[in-house]
JSON list of N, CA and C in Angstrom, two decimals:
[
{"chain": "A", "resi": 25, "resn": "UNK", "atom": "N", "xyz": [-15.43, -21.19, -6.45]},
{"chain": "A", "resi": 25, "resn": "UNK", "atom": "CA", "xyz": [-15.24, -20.06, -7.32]},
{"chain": "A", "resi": 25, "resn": "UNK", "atom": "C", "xyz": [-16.57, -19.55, -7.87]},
{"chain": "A", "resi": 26, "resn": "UNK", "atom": "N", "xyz": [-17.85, -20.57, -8.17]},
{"chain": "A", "resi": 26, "resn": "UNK", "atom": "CA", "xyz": [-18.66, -19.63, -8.37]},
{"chain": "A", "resi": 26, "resn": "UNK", "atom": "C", "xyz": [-19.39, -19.16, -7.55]},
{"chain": "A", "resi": 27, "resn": "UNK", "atom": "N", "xyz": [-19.03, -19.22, -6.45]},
{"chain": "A", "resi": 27, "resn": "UNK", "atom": "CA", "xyz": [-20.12, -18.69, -5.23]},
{"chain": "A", "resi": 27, "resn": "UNK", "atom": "C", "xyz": [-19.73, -17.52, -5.22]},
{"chain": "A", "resi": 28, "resn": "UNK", "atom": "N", "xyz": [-17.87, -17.11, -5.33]},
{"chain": "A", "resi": 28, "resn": "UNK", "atom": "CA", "xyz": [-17.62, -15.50, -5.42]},
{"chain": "A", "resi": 28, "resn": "UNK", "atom": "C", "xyz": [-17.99, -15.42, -6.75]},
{"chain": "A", "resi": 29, "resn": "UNK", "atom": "N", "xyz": [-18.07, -15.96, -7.95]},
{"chain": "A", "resi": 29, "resn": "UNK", "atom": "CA", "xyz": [-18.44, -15.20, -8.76]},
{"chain": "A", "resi": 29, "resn": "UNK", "atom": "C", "xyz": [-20.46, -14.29, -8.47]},
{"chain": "A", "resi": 30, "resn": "UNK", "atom": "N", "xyz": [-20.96, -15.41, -8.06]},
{"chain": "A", "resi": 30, "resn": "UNK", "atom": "CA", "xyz": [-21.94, -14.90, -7.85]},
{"chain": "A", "resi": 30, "resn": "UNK", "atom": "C", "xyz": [-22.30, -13.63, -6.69]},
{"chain": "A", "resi": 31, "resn": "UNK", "atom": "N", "xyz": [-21.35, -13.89, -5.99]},
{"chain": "A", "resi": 31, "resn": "UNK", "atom": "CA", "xyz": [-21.50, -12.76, -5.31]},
{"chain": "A", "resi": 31, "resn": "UNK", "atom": "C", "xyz": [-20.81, -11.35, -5.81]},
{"chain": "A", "resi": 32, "resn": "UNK", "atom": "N", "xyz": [-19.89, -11.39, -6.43]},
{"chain": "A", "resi": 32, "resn": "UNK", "atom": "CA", "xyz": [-19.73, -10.08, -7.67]},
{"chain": "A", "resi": 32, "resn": "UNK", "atom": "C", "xyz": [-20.64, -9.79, -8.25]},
{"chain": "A", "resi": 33, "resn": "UNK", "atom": "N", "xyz": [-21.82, -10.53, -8.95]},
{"chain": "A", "resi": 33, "resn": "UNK", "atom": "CA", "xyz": [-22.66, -10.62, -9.69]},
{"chain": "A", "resi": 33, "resn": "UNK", "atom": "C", "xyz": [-23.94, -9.87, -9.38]},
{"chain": "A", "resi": 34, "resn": "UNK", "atom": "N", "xyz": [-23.66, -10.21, -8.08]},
{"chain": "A", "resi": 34, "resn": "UNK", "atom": "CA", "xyz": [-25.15, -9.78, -7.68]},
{"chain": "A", "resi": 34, "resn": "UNK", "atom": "C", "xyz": [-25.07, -8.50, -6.71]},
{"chain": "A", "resi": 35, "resn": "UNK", "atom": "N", "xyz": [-23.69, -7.94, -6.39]},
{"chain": "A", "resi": 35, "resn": "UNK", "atom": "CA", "xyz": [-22.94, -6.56, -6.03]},
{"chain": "A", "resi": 35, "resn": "UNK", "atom": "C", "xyz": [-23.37, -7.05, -4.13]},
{"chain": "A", "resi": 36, "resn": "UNK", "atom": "N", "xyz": [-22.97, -8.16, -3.99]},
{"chain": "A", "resi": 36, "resn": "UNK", "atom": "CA", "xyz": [-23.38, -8.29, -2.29]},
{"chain": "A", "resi": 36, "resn": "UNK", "atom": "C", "xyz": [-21.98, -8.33, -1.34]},
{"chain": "A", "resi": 37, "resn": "UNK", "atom": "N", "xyz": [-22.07, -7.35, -0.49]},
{"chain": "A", "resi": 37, "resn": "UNK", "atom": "CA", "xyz": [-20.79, -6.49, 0.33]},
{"chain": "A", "resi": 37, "resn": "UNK", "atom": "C", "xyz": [-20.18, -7.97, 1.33]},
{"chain": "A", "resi": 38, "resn": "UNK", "atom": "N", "xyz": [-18.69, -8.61, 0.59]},
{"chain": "A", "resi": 38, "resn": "UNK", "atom": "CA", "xyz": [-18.49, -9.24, 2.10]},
{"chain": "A", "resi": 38, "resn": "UNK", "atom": "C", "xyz": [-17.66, -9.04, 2.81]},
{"chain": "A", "resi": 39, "resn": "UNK", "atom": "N", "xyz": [-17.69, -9.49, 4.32]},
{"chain": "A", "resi": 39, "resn": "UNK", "atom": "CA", "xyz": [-17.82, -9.20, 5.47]},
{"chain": "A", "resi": 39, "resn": "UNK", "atom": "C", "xyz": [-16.54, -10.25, 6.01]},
{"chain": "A", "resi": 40, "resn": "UNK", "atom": "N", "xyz": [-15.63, -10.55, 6.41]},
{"chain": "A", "resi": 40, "resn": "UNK", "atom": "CA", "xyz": [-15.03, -11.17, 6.91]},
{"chain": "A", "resi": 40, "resn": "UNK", "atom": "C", "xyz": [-14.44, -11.18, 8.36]},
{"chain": "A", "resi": 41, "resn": "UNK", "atom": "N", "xyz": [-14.79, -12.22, 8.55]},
{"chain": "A", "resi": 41, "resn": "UNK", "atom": "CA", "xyz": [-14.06, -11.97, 10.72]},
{"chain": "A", "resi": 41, "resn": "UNK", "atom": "C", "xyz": [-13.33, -13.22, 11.00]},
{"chain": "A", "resi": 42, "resn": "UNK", "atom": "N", "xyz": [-12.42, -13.00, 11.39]},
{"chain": "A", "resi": 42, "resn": "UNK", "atom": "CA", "xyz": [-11.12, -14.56, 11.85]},
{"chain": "A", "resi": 42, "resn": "UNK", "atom": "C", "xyz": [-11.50, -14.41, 13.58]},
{"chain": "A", "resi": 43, "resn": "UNK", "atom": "N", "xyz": [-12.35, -15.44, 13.64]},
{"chain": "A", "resi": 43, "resn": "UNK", "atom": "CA", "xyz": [-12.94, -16.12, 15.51]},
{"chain": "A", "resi": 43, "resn": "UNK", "atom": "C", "xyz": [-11.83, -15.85, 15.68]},
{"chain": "A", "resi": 44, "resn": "UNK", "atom": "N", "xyz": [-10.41, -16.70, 15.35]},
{"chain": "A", "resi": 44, "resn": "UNK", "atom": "CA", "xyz": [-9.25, -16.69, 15.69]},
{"chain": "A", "resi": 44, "resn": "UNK", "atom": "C", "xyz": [-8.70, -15.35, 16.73]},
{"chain": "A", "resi": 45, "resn": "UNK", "atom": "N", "xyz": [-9.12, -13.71, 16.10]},
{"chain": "A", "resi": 45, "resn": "UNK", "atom": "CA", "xyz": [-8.87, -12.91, 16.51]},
{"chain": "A", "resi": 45, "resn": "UNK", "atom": "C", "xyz": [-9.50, -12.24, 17.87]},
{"chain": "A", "resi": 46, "resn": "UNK", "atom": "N", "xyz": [-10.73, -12.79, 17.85]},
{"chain": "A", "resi": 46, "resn": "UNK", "atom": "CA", "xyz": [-11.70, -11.95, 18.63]},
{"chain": "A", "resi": 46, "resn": "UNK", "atom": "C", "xyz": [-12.34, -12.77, 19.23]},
{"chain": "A", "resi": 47, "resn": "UNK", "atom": "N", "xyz": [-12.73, -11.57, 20.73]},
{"chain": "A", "resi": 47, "resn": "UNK", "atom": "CA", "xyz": [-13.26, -12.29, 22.49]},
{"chain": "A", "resi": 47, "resn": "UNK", "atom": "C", "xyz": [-15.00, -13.39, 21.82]},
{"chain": "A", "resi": 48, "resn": "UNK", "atom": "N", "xyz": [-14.55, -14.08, 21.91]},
{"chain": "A", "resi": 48, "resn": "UNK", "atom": "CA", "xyz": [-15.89, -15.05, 21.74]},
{"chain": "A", "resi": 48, "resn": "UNK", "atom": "C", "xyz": [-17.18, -14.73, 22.51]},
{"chain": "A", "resi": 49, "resn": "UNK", "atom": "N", "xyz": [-17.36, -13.97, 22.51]},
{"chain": "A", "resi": 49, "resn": "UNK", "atom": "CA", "xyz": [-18.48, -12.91, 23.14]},
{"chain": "A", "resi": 49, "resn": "UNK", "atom": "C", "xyz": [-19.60, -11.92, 22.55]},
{"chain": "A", "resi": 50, "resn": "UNK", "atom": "N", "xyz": [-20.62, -12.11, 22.89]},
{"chain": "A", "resi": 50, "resn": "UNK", "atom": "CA", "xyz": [-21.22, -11.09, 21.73]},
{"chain": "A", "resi": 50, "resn": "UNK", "atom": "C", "xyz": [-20.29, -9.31, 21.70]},
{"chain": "A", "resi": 51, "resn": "UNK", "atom": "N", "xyz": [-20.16, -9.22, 22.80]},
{"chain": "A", "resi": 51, "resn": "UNK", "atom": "CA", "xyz": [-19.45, -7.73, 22.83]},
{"chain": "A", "resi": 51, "resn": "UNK", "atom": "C", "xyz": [-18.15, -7.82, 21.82]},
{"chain": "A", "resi": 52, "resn": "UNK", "atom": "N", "xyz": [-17.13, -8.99, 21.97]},
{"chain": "A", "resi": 52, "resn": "UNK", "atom": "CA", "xyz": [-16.26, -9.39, 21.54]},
{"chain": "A", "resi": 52, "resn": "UNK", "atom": "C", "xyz": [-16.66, -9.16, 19.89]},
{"chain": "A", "resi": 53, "resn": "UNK", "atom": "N", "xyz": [-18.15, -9.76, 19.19]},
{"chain": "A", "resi": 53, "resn": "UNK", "atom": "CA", "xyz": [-18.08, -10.12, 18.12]},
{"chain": "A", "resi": 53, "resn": "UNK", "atom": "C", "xyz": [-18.39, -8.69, 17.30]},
{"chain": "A", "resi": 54, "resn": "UNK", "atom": "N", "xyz": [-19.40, -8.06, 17.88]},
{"chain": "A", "resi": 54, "resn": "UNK", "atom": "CA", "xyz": [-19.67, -6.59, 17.89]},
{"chain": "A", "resi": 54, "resn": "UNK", "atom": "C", "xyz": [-18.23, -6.11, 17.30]},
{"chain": "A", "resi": 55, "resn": "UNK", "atom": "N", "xyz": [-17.64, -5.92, 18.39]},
{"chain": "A", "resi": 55, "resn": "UNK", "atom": "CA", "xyz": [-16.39, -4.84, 18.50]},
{"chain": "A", "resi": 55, "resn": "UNK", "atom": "C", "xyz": [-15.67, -5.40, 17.18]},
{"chain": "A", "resi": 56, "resn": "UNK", "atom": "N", "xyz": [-15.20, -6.21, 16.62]},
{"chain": "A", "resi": 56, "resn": "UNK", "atom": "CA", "xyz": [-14.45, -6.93, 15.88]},
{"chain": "A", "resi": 56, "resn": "UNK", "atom": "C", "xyz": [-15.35, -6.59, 14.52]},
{"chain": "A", "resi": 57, "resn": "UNK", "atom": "N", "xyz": [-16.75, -6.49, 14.27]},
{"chain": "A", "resi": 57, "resn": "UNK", "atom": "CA", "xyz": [-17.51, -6.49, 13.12]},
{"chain": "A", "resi": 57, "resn": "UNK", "atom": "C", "xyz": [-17.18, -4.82, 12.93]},
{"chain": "A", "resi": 58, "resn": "UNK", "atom": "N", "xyz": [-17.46, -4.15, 14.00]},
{"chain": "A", "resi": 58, "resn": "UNK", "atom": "CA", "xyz": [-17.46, -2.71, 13.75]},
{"chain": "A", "resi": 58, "resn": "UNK", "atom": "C", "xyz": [-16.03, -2.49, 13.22]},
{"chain": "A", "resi": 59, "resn": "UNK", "atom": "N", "xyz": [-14.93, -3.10, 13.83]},
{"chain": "A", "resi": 59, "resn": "UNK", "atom": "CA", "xyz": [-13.79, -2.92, 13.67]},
{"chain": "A", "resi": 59, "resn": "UNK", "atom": "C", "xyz": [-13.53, -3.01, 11.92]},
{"chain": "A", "resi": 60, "resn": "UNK", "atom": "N", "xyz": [-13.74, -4.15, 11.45]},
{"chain": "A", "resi": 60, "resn": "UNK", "atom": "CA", "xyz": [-13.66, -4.72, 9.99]},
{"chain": "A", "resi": 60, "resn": "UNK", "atom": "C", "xyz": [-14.35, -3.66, 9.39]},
{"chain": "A", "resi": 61, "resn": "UNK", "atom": "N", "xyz": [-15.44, -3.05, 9.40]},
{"chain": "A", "resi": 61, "resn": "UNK", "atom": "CA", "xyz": [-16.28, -2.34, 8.76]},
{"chain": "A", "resi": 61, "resn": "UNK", "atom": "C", "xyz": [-15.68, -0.75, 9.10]},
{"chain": "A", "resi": 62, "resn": "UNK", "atom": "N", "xyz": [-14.96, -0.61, 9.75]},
{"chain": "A", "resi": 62, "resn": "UNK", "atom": "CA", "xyz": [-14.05, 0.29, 9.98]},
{"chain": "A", "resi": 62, "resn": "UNK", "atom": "C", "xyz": [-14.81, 1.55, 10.60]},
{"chain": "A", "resi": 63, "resn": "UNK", "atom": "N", "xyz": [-15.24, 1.00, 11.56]},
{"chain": "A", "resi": 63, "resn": "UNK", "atom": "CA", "xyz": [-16.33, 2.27, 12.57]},
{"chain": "A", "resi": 63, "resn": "UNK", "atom": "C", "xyz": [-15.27, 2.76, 13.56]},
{"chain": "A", "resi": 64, "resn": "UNK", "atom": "N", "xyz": [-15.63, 3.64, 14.39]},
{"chain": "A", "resi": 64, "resn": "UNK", "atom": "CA", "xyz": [-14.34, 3.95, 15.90]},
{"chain": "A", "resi": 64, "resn": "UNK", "atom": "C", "xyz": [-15.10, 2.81, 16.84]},
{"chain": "A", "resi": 65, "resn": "UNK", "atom": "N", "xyz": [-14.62, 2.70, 17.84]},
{"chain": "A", "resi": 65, "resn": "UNK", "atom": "CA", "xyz": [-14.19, 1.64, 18.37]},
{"chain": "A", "resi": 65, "resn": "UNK", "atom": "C", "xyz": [-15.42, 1.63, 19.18]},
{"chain": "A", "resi": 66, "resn": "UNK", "atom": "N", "xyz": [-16.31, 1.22, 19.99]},
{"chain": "A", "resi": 66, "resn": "UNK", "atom": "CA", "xyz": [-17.61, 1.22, 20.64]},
{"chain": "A", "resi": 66, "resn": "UNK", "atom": "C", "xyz": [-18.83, 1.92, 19.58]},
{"chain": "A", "resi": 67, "resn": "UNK", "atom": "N", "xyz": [-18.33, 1.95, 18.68]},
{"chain": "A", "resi": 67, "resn": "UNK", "atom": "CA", "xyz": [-20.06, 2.05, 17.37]},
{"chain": "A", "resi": 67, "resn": "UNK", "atom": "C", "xyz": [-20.54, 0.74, 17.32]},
{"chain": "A", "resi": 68, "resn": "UNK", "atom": "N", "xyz": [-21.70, 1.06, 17.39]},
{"chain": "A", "resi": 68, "resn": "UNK", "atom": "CA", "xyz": [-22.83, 0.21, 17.01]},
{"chain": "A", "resi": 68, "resn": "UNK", "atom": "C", "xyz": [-22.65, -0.39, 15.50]},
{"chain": "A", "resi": 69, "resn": "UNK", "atom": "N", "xyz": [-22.57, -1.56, 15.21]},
{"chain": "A", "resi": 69, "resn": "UNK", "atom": "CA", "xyz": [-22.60, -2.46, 13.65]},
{"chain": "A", "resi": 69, "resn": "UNK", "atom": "C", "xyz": [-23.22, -2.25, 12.77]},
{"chain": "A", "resi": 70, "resn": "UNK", "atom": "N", "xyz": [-24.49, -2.18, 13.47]},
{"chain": "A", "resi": 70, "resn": "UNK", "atom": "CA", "xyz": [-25.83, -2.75, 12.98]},
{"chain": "A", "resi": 70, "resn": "UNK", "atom": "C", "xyz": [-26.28, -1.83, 11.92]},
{"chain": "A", "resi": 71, "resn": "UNK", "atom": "N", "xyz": [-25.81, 0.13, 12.62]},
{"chain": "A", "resi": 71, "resn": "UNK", "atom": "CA", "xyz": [-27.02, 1.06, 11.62]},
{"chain": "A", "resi": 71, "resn": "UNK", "atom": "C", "xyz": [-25.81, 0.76, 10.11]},
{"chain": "A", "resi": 72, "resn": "UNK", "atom": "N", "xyz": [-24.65, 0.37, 9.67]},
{"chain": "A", "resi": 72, "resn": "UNK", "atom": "CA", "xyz": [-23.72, 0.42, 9.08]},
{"chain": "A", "resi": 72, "resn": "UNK", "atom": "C", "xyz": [-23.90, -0.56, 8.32]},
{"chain": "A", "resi": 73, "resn": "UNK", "atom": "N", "xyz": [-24.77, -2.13, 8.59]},
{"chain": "A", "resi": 73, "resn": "UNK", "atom": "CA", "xyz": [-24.64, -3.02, 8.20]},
{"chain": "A", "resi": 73, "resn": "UNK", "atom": "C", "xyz": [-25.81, -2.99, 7.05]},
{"chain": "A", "resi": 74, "resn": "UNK", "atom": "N", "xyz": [-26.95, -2.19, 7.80]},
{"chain": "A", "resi": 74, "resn": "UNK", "atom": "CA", "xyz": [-28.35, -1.75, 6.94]},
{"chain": "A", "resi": 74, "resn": "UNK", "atom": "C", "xyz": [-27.98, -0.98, 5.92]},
{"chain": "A", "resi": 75, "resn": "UNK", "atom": "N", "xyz": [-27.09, -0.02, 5.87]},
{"chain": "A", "resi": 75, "resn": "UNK", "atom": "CA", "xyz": [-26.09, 0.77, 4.95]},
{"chain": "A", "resi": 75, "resn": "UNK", "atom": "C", "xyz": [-25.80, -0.14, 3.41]},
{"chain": "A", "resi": 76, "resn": "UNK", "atom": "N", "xyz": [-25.35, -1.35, 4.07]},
{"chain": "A", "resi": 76, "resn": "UNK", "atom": "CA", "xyz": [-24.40, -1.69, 3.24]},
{"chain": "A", "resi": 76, "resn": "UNK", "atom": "C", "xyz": [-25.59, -2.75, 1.59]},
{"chain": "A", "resi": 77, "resn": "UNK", "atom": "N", "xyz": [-26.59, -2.77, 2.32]},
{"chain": "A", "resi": 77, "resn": "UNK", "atom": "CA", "xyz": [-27.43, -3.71, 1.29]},
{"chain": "A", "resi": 77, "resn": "UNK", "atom": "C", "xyz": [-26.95, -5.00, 1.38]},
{"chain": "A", "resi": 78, "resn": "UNK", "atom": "N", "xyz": [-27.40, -6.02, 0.29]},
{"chain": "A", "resi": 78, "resn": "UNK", "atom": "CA", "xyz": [-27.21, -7.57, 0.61]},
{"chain": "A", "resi": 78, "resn": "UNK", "atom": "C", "xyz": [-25.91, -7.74, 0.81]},
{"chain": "A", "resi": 79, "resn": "UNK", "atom": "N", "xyz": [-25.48, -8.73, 1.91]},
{"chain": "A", "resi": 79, "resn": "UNK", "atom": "CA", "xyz": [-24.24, -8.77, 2.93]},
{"chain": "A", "resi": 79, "resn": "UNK", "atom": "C", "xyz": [-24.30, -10.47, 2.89]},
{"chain": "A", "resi": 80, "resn": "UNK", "atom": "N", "xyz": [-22.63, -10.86, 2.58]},
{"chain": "A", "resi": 80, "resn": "UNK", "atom": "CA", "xyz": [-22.48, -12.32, 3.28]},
{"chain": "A", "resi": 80, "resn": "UNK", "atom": "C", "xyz": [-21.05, -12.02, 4.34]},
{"chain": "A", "resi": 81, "resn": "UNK", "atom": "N", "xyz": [-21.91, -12.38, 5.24]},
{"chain": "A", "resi": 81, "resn": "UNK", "atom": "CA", "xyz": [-20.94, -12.09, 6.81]},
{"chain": "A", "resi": 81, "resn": "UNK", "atom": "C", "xyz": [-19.88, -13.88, 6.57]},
{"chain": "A", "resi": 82, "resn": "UNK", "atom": "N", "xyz": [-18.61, -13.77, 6.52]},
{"chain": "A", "resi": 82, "resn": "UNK", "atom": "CA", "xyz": [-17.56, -15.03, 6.60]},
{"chain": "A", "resi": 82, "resn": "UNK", "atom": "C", "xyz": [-17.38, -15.15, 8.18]},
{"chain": "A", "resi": 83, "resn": "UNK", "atom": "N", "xyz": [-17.47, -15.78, 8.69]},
{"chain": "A", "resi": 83, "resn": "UNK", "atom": "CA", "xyz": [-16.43, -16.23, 10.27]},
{"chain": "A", "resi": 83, "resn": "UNK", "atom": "C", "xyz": [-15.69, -17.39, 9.90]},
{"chain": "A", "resi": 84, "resn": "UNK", "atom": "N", "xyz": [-14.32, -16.91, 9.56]},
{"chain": "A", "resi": 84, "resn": "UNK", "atom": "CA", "xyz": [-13.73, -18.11, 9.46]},
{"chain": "A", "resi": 84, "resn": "UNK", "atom": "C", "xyz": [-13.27, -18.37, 10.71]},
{"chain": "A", "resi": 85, "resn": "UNK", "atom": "N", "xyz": [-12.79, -19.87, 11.06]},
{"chain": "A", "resi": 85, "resn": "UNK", "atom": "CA", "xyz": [-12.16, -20.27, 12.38]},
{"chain": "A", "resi": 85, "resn": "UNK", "atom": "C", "xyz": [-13.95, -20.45, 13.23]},
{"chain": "A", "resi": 86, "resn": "UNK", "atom": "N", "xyz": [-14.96, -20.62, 12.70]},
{"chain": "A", "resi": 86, "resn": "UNK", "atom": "CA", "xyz": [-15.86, -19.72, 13.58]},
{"chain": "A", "resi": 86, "resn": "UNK", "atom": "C", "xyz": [-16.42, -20.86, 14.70]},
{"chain": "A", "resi": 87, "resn": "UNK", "atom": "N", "xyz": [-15.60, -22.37, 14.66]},
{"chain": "A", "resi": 87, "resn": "UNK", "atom": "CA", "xyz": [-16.07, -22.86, 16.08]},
{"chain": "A", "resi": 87, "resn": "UNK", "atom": "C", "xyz": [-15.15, -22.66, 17.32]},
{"chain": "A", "resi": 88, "resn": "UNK", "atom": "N", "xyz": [-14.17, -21.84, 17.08]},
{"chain": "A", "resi": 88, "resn": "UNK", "atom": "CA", "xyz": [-13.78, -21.05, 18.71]},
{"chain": "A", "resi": 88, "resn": "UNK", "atom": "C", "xyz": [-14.70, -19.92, 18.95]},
{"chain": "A", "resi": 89, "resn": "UNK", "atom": "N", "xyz": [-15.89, -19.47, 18.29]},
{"chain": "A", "resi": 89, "resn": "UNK", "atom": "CA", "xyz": [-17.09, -18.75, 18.84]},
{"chain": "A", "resi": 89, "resn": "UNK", "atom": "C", "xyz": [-18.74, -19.63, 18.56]},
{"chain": "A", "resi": 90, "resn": "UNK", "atom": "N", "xyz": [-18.54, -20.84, 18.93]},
{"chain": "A", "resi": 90, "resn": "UNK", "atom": "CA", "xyz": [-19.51, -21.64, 18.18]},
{"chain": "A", "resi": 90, "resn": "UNK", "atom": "C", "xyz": [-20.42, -21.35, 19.42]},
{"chain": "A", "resi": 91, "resn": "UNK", "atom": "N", "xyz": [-19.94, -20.96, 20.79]},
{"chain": "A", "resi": 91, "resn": "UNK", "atom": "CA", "xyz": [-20.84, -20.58, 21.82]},
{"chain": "A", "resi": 91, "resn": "UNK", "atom": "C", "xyz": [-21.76, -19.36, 21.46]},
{"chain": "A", "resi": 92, "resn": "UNK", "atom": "N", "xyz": [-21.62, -18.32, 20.59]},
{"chain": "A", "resi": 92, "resn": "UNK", "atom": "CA", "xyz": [-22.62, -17.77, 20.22]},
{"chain": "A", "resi": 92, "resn": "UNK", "atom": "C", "xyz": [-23.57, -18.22, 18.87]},
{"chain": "A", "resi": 93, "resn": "UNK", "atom": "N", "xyz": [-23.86, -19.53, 18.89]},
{"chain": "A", "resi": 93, "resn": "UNK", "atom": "CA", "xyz": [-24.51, -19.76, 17.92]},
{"chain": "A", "resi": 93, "resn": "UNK", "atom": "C", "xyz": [-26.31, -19.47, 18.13]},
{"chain": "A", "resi": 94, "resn": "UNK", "atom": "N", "xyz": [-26.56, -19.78, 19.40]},
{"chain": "A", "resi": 94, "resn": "UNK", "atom": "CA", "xyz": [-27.73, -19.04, 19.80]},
{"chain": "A", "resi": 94, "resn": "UNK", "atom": "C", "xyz": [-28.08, -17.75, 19.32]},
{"chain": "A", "resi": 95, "resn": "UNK", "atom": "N", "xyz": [-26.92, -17.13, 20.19]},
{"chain": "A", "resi": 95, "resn": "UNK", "atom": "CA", "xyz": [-27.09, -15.25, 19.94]},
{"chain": "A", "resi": 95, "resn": "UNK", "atom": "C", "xyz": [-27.31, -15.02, 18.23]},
{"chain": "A", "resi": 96, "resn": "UNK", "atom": "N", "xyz": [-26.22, -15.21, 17.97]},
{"chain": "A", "resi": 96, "resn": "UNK", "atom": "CA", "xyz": [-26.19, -14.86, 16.41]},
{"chain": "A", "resi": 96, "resn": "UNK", "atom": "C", "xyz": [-27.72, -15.62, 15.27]}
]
């Protein structure tokens, strides 16, 4: 509880993704981030994510994508 409090605190945007849902793939993880962040469907994450200021990205479930631990 105080980790969300601190993150209210400090106004930092989060980000949530369920592995559960999405292709364990970087394209997969892409599409699914843009998706959450509510872009159309083949946008780019990234210029949206710079948008947003300090960010804590959640992957819950996130060792059915633990194969992109490199990439990421």
């Amino acid at each position: 509880m105080r980790f969300l409090g601190l993150v209210e605190e400090h106004r930092v945007t989060t980000v949530t993704l369920d592995a559960r849902t999405i292709d364990p793939s970087p394209c997969g993880f892409l599409a699914a981030l843009a998706d959450q962040l509510g872009l159309p469907a083949g946008n780019d994450p990234f210029p949206a994510l710079h948008d947003l200021g300090p960010l804590l990205l959640v992957v819950d479930t996130f060792e059915r994508c633990a194969g992109l631990q490199g990439w990421l």
